[in-house]
mmCIF file of C-alpha atoms in Angstrom:
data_model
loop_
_atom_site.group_PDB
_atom_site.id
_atom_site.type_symbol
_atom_site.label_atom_id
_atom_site.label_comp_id
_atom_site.label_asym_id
_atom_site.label_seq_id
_atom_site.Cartn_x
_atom_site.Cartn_y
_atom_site.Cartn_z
ATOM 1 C CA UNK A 14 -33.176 -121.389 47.237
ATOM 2 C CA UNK A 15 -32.734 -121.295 50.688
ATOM 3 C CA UNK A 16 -30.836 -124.578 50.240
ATOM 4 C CA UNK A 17 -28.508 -123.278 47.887
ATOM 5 C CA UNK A 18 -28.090 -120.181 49.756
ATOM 6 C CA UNK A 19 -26.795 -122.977 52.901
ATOM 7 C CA UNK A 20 -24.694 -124.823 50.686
ATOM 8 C CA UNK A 21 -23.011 -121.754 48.855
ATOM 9 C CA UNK A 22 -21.587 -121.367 46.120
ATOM 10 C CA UNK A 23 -20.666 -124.949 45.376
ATOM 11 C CA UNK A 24 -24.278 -125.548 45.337
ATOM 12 C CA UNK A 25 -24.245 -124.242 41.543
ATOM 13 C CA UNK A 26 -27.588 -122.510 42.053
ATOM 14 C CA UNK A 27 -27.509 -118.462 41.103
ATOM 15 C CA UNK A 28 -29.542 -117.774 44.272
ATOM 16 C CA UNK A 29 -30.170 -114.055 43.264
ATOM 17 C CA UNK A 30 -31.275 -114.892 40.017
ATOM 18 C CA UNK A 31 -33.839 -117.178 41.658
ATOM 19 C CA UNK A 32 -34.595 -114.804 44.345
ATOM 20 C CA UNK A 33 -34.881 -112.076 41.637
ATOM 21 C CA UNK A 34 -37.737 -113.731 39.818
ATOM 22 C CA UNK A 35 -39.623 -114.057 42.720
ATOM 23 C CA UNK A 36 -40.204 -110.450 43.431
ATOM 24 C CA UNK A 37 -43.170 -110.838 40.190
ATOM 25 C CA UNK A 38 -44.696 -114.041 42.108
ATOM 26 C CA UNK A 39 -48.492 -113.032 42.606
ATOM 27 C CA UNK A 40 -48.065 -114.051 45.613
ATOM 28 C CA UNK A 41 -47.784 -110.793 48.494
ATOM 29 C CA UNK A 42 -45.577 -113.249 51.107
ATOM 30 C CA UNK A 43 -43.117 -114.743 48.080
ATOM 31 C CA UNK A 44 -42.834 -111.402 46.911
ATOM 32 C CA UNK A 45 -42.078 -110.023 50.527
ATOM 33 C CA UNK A 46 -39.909 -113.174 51.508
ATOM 34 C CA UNK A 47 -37.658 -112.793 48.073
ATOM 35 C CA UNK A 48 -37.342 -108.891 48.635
ATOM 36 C CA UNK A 49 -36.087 -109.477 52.035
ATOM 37 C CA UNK A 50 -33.660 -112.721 51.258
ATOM 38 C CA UNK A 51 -32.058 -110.008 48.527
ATOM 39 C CA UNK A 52 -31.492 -107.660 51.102
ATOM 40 C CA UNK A 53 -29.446 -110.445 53.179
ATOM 41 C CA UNK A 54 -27.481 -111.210 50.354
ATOM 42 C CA UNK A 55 -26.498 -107.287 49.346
ATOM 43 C CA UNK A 56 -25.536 -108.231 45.653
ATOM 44 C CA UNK A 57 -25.492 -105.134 43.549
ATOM 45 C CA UNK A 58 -27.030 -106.968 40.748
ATOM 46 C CA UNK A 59 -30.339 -106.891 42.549
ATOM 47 C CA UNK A 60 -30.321 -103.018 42.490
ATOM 48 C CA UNK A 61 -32.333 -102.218 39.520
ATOM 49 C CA UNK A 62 -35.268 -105.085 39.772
ATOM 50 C CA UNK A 63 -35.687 -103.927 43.636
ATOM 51 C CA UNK A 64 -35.919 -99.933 42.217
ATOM 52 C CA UNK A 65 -38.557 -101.598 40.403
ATOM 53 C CA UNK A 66 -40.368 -103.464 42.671
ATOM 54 C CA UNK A 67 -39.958 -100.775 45.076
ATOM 55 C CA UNK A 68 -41.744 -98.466 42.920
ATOM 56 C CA UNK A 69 -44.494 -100.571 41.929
ATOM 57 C CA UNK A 70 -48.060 -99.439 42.996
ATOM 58 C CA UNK A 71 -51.538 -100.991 42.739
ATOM 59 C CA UNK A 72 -54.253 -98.337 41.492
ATOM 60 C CA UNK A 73 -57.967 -98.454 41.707
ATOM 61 C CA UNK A 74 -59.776 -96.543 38.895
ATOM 62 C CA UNK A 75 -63.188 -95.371 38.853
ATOM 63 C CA UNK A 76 -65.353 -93.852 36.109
ATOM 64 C CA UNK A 77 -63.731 -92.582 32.909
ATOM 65 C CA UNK A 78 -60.823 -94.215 34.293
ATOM 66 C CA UNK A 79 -60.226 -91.346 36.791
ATOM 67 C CA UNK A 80 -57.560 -92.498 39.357
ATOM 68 C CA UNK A 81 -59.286 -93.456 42.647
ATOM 69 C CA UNK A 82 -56.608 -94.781 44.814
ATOM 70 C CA UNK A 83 -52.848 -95.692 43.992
ATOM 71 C CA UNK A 84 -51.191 -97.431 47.072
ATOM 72 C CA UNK A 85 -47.711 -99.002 47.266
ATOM 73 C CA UNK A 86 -47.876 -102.795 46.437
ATOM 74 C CA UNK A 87 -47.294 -105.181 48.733
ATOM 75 C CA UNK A 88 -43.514 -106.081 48.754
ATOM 76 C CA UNK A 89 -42.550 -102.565 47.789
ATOM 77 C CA UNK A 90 -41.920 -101.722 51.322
ATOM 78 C CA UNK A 91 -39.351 -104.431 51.543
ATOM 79 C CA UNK A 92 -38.068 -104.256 48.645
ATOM 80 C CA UNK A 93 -37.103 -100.593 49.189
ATOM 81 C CA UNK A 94 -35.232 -101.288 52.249
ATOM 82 C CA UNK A 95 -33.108 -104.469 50.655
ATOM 83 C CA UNK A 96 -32.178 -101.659 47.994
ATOM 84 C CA UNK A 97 -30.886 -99.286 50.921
ATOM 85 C CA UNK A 98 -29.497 -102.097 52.488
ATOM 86 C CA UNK A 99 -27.044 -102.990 49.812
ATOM 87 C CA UNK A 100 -26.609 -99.498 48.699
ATOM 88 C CA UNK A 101 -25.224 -99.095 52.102
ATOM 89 C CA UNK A 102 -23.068 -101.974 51.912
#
């Protein structure tokens, strides 16, 4: 992606597609890394999956299911500010 995103549009690649599924990689960094690239590329398009991803929280659930602990997951905090950054585009 980051290829394509040198290249440009010529490159034929839909970089914020790719960049868009990446934000549900298990991985914490790719997540991070593809929230963050969005944010660069402030297209409107990415809005609603980086709400999303923004919003997304990991819980930890005791007995009978009670709700322990519910913490933002990791990439929500960049994700959040790629979504202000193109809102304020």
């Amino acid at each position: 992606l980051a290829v394509a995103r040198a290249v440009g549009p010529g490159a034929g690649v839909d970089v914020v597609a790719g960049e868009l599924a990446l934000l549900s990689d298990p991985d914490c960094a790719v997540r991070q890394a593809a929230a963050r690239a969005l944010g660069e590329l402030r297209d409107p398009r990415a809005l609603p999956a980086l709400r999303r991803a923004a919003a997304r929280r990991d819980e930890l659930r005791g007995l009978f299911n009670v709700l322990v602990r519910s913490t933002p997951r990791c990439g929500a905090a960049e994700a959040e500010a790629a979504a202000q950054a193109i809102e304020r585009r």
